[in-house]
Short mmCIF file of C-alpha atoms in Angstrom, two decimals:
data_model
loop_
_atom_site.label_atom_id
_atom_site.label_comp_id
_atom_site.label_asym_id
_atom_site.label_seq_id
_atom_site.Cartn_x
_atom_site.Cartn_y
_atom_site.Cartn_z
CA MET J 20 -44.90 156.82 -18.03
CA LEU J 21 -45.70 160.45 -18.78
CA ASN J 22 -46.66 162.72 -15.78
CA LYS J 23 -50.49 163.36 -16.31
CA LYS J 24 -51.01 165.64 -13.31
CA PRO J 25 -51.32 168.72 -15.33
CA LEU J 26 -53.81 167.30 -17.54
CA GLN J 27 -55.69 165.88 -14.59
CA THR J 28 -55.87 169.27 -12.95
CA ILE J 29 -57.29 170.74 -16.14
CA ALA J 30 -59.89 168.23 -16.21
CA LEU J 31 -60.82 168.64 -12.51
CA LEU J 32 -61.12 172.32 -12.87
CA SER J 33 -63.44 171.77 -15.92
CA VAL J 34 -65.52 169.37 -13.75
CA MET J 35 -66.14 171.94 -11.25
CA VAL J 36 -67.11 174.47 -13.93
CA LEU J 37 -69.58 172.08 -15.47
CA PHE J 38 -70.83 170.82 -12.21
CA PHE J 39 -71.83 174.27 -10.96
CA SER J 40 -73.61 174.85 -14.02
CA PHE J 41 -76.00 172.09 -13.55
CA THR J 42 -79.63 172.99 -12.30
CA THR J 43 -81.16 169.24 -12.25
CA GLU J 44 -82.36 168.58 -8.68
CA ASN J 45 -81.19 165.39 -7.28
CA ILE J 46 -79.87 164.19 -3.98
CA PRO J 47 -78.50 167.19 -1.84
CA VAL J 48 -75.07 166.80 -0.24
CA SER J 49 -75.04 169.53 2.52
CA THR J 50 -75.96 173.23 2.92
CA ASN J 51 -72.66 173.49 4.78
CA ASP J 52 -69.33 174.53 2.99
CA VAL J 53 -67.56 171.54 1.23
CA ASN J 54 -63.77 171.67 0.89
CA LEU J 55 -62.38 169.09 -1.70
CA ASP J 56 -58.58 168.48 -2.21
CA PHE J 57 -58.36 166.56 -5.42
CA HIS J 58 -55.74 163.72 -5.32
CA ASN J 59 -53.32 165.94 -3.04
CA GLN J 60 -53.10 168.69 -5.62
CA GLU J 61 -52.65 172.37 -4.81
CA HIS J 62 -56.35 173.25 -6.06
CA ILE J 63 -58.62 173.30 -3.35
CA ILE J 64 -62.17 174.20 -4.25
CA SER J 65 -64.95 175.32 -1.76
CA VAL J 66 -68.50 174.91 -2.59
CA LYS J 67 -71.50 176.76 -1.23
CA GLY J 68 -75.30 175.83 -1.31
CA LYS J 69 -76.70 172.49 -2.54
CA PRO J 70 -74.60 170.78 -4.93
CA THR J 71 -76.13 167.42 -5.98
CA ALA J 72 -74.07 164.42 -5.52
CA ILE J 73 -75.06 162.57 -8.52
CA ASN J 74 -74.05 165.31 -10.71
CA PHE J 75 -70.72 165.63 -9.11
CA TRP J 76 -70.16 161.96 -9.65
CA GLU J 77 -71.04 162.13 -13.13
CA GLN J 78 -68.48 164.75 -13.67
CA TYR J 79 -66.02 163.42 -11.58
CA VAL J 80 -65.99 160.08 -13.43
CA TYR J 81 -65.94 161.67 -16.85
CA SER J 82 -62.94 164.02 -16.07
CA ASN J 83 -60.92 161.11 -14.87
CA TYR J 84 -61.78 158.81 -17.74
CA GLU J 85 -60.49 161.64 -19.98
CA CYS J 86 -57.21 161.28 -17.88
CA LEU J 87 -56.64 157.76 -18.93
CA GLY J 88 -55.99 158.77 -22.23
CA ASP J 89 -57.35 155.27 -23.73
CA THR J 90 -60.88 155.06 -24.88
CA THR J 91 -60.55 151.33 -25.73
CA LEU J 92 -61.75 150.76 -22.29
CA THR J 93 -65.57 151.46 -22.54
CA TYR J 94 -66.71 154.19 -20.42
CA GLU J 95 -69.51 151.96 -18.84
CA ALA J 96 -66.93 149.59 -17.67
CA PHE J 97 -64.82 152.35 -16.10
CA TYR J 98 -67.96 154.09 -14.57
CA ASN J 99 -69.36 150.83 -12.91
CA GLY J 100 -65.51 149.91 -11.78
CA LEU J 101 -65.03 153.07 -10.14
CA LYS J 102 -68.23 153.08 -8.57
CA GLY J 103 -67.71 149.62 -7.05
CA TYR J 104 -64.07 150.37 -6.16
CA TYR J 105 -65.45 153.32 -3.81
CA ALA J 106 -68.16 151.31 -2.45
CA LEU J 107 -65.64 148.50 -1.37
CA LYS J 108 -63.06 151.07 -0.14
CA GLU J 109 -65.67 152.64 2.12
CA LYS J 110 -66.72 149.28 3.64
CA GLY J 111 -63.10 148.63 4.32
CA ILE J 112 -63.03 145.41 2.25
CA LEU J 113 -59.99 146.36 0.17
CA LYS J 114 -56.57 145.18 1.80
CA GLN J 115 -54.78 147.36 -0.82
CA GLU J 116 -56.05 150.52 -2.04
CA GLY J 117 -55.20 152.55 -5.17
CA VAL J 118 -55.37 149.88 -7.60
CA LEU J 119 -58.38 148.87 -9.85
CA THR J 120 -58.32 146.21 -12.44
CA ILE J 121 -61.03 145.95 -15.12
CA VAL J 122 -61.51 143.33 -17.41
CA ASP J 123 -63.85 144.78 -20.28
CA PHE J 124 -65.62 141.68 -21.64
CA THR J 125 -67.62 143.98 -24.03
CA GLN J 126 -64.55 143.87 -26.28
CA HIS J 127 -63.69 141.29 -28.68
CA SER J 128 -61.08 138.75 -27.43
CA SER J 129 -58.36 139.77 -29.80
CA LYS J 130 -58.06 143.15 -27.83
CA GLU J 131 -55.93 144.18 -24.85
CA ARG J 132 -59.20 144.07 -22.45
CA MET J 133 -57.83 144.07 -18.90
CA TYR J 134 -56.66 147.38 -17.53
CA ILE J 135 -54.85 147.78 -14.18
CA ILE J 136 -55.35 151.46 -13.38
CA ASN J 137 -53.88 153.44 -10.61
CA VAL J 138 -56.76 155.18 -8.93
CA ASN J 139 -54.80 157.93 -7.42
CA THR J 140 -53.30 159.25 -10.60
CA PHE J 141 -55.91 157.65 -13.07
CA GLU J 142 -53.12 156.25 -15.13
CA ILE J 143 -53.33 153.03 -16.77
CA ILE J 144 -50.35 150.96 -15.34
CA LYS J 145 -50.67 148.11 -17.64
CA LYS J 146 -53.05 146.61 -19.98
CA THR J 147 -53.02 143.15 -21.69
CA LEU J 148 -55.03 140.46 -23.32
CA CYS J 149 -57.38 138.42 -21.26
CA SER J 150 -59.32 135.13 -22.20
CA HIS J 151 -62.75 134.30 -21.12
CA GLY J 152 -64.58 130.82 -20.48
CA LYS J 153 -65.07 128.20 -23.17
CA ASN J 154 -68.93 128.41 -22.79
CA THR J 155 -69.11 132.22 -22.35
CA GLY J 156 -68.74 132.65 -26.05
CA ALA J 157 -66.34 132.41 -29.01
CA ALA J 158 -64.84 135.86 -30.15
CA MET J 159 -67.26 137.76 -27.63
CA ALA J 160 -68.08 137.11 -24.09
CA THR J 161 -71.89 136.67 -23.92
CA SER J 162 -72.93 134.13 -21.33
CA PHE J 163 -71.83 134.04 -17.69
CA SER J 164 -72.34 131.78 -14.84
CA ASN J 165 -71.53 131.21 -11.15
CA THR J 166 -72.32 127.47 -11.53
CA ASN J 167 -69.78 124.60 -10.82
CA GLY J 168 -68.87 122.91 -14.02
CA SER J 169 -70.16 125.64 -16.31
CA LEU J 170 -66.98 126.48 -18.05
CA GLN J 171 -68.32 130.19 -18.01
CA SER J 172 -66.80 133.25 -16.83
CA SER J 173 -68.42 135.11 -13.85
CA LEU J 174 -68.96 138.94 -13.72
CA GLY J 175 -68.75 141.35 -10.84
CA PHE J 176 -66.23 142.58 -8.21
CA PHE J 177 -63.56 140.16 -6.80
CA LEU J 178 -60.59 140.69 -4.17
CA THR J 179 -57.49 139.38 -5.32
CA ALA J 180 -55.99 136.89 -2.99
CA GLU J 181 -52.87 134.88 -2.68
CA THR J 182 -50.39 133.49 -5.22
CA TYR J 183 -49.42 129.81 -5.61
CA SER J 184 -47.66 127.37 -7.99
CA GLY J 185 -49.46 124.54 -9.58
CA LYS J 186 -50.56 123.12 -12.82
CA PHE J 187 -50.76 126.86 -14.14
CA ASP J 188 -47.33 127.61 -12.91
CA TYR J 189 -47.75 130.86 -11.18
CA ALA J 190 -51.33 131.80 -10.36
CA MET J 191 -53.49 133.85 -8.17
CA ARG J 192 -56.74 133.04 -6.48
CA LEU J 193 -59.92 135.38 -6.48
CA ASP J 194 -62.41 135.87 -3.82
CA GLY J 195 -65.88 136.68 -5.33
CA LEU J 196 -67.67 139.40 -3.47
CA GLU J 197 -71.26 139.40 -5.25
CA LYS J 198 -73.97 136.71 -5.83
CA ALA J 199 -72.66 136.65 -9.34
CA ASN J 200 -69.33 135.26 -8.48
CA SER J 201 -69.53 133.90 -4.96
CA ARG J 202 -68.35 130.41 -5.96
CA ALA J 203 -65.16 131.67 -7.45
CA ARG J 204 -62.79 129.86 -5.18
CA GLU J 205 -64.60 126.54 -5.02
CA ARG J 206 -64.87 126.75 -8.88
CA GLY J 207 -61.15 127.24 -8.85
CA ILE J 208 -61.41 130.65 -10.80
CA VAL J 209 -58.09 131.98 -10.84
CA VAL J 210 -55.77 134.60 -12.88
CA HIS J 211 -53.05 132.60 -14.52
CA GLY J 212 -50.94 132.50 -17.85
CA ALA J 213 -51.66 130.48 -20.90
CA ASN J 214 -50.20 129.97 -24.23
CA TYR J 215 -53.74 130.40 -25.75
CA ALA J 216 -53.88 134.17 -24.36
CA THR J 217 -51.19 135.38 -26.57
CA PRO J 218 -50.63 137.34 -29.63
CA GLU J 219 -48.97 134.42 -31.32
CA PHE J 220 -52.09 132.15 -30.60
CA LEU J 221 -54.32 135.06 -32.16
CA GLU J 222 -52.34 134.92 -35.37
CA ARG J 223 -52.71 131.10 -35.65
CA ASN J 224 -56.30 131.04 -34.55
CA GLY J 225 -57.74 133.53 -37.08
CA GLY J 226 -57.81 136.47 -34.65
CA VAL J 227 -59.62 134.85 -31.91
CA LEU J 228 -58.08 134.24 -28.44
CA GLY J 229 -58.25 130.82 -27.04
CA ARG J 230 -60.79 130.15 -23.96
CA SER J 231 -60.28 128.92 -20.44
CA TYR J 232 -62.42 126.94 -18.19
CA GLY J 233 -63.85 130.36 -16.58
CA CYS J 234 -60.48 131.96 -15.31
CA PRO J 235 -59.25 135.20 -16.74
CA ALA J 236 -56.14 133.78 -18.35
CA LEU J 237 -53.28 136.22 -19.44
CA PRO J 238 -50.45 135.87 -21.78
CA LYS J 239 -48.12 133.34 -20.52
CA ASP J 240 -44.97 135.31 -20.61
CA ASP J 241 -46.40 138.50 -18.76
CA ALA J 242 -48.59 136.50 -16.15
CA THR J 243 -46.23 136.77 -13.36
CA GLU J 244 -45.55 140.46 -13.83
CA LEU J 245 -49.16 141.29 -13.95
CA ILE J 246 -50.12 139.11 -11.14
CA ASP J 247 -47.48 140.49 -8.74
CA GLU J 248 -48.94 144.09 -9.47
CA ILE J 249 -52.35 143.36 -8.35
CA LYS J 250 -52.14 140.31 -5.84
CA GLU J 251 -53.14 140.26 -2.22
CA GLY J 252 -56.28 142.37 -1.76
CA THR J 253 -56.75 144.73 -4.67
CA CYS J 254 -59.99 145.21 -6.32
CA PHE J 255 -60.68 143.27 -9.53
CA PHE J 256 -63.71 143.70 -11.64
CA ILE J 257 -65.02 141.64 -14.67
CA TYR J 258 -67.42 143.77 -16.77
CA SER J 259 -70.11 143.03 -19.38
CA ASN J 260 -73.08 145.22 -20.16
CA ASP J 261 -75.26 142.39 -18.84
CA PHE J 262 -78.73 143.74 -17.67
CA ASN J 263 -79.16 141.16 -15.05
CA TYR J 264 -75.86 141.50 -13.58
CA LEU J 265 -76.02 145.20 -13.45
CA GLN J 266 -79.59 145.30 -11.86
CA SER J 267 -78.70 142.91 -9.25
CA SER J 268 -75.19 143.63 -8.34
CA ASP J 269 -74.91 144.52 -4.49
CA VAL J 270 -71.75 146.30 -4.78
CA ILE J 271 -72.78 148.61 -7.62
CA ASN J 272 -75.99 149.39 -6.29
CA SER J 273 -75.01 149.90 -2.79
CA TYR J 274 -73.07 153.17 -3.29
CA ARG J 275 -74.79 156.13 -2.12
CA TYR J 276 -74.05 159.32 -4.11
CA GLU J 277 -74.20 161.47 -0.75
CA ASP J 278 -71.15 159.48 0.25
CA ILE J 279 -68.99 160.33 -2.87
CA ILE J 280 -67.94 163.94 -1.61
CA ASP J 281 -66.97 162.54 2.02
CA GLU J 282 -64.78 159.61 0.21
CA LEU J 283 -63.12 161.76 -2.08
CA ASN J 284 -62.11 164.17 0.90
CA LYS J 285 -60.17 161.03 2.10
CA VAL J 286 -57.94 160.67 -0.67
#
């Protein structure tokens, strides 16, 4: 994997240049000096005056999105995923930090739309195909539910849990962290491998991936490796630009921009 630290350093320096050019009034962070050490790099930036946290956040997200080097992941999915990741980290909910998985259901099912991201370096560790629920849509995921028997995918933030062997061979349970997915465990929503989530199935099925009963299903041969990368307490986010979810998400909407600088200083 390529070393992206030089690129990230340039991007973060660019953030600060843009950040201090903003004049929009928003939530003031502090009148005291603020020292930021981004991802243990040598560049420590001191801030004086009243920077606005929301402007800082917007530029921080944008610069690290650029560091990913892969715009197939939509900016909106990354933006909300990162916001939720920091909110859960701040609350101490994550058992393992530094990894964020985003399933971007705004993309066609033929695309590799599950991304495992190293949040310390902002590199994509792996990306892969991922199926949605049978009643969530055909080629595109459009309808979501938290109801038993709906055969639909659920949106929102999950905590990855234990692995087990069963009818799906090797699989990983998910614990829903929001109203939109609170029944994930009782519904049996798990990450597992499936023959209908493979490139070969795409070719046989007119370029459309097969569908699950609501689980985020992965290519059969790759599932064990992917699950082992994210199991036991990492942040797992299923995203769609669904207005009702985005407005009601406790995780996304609980994050205070004033806390961003303090949280990033802990990195």
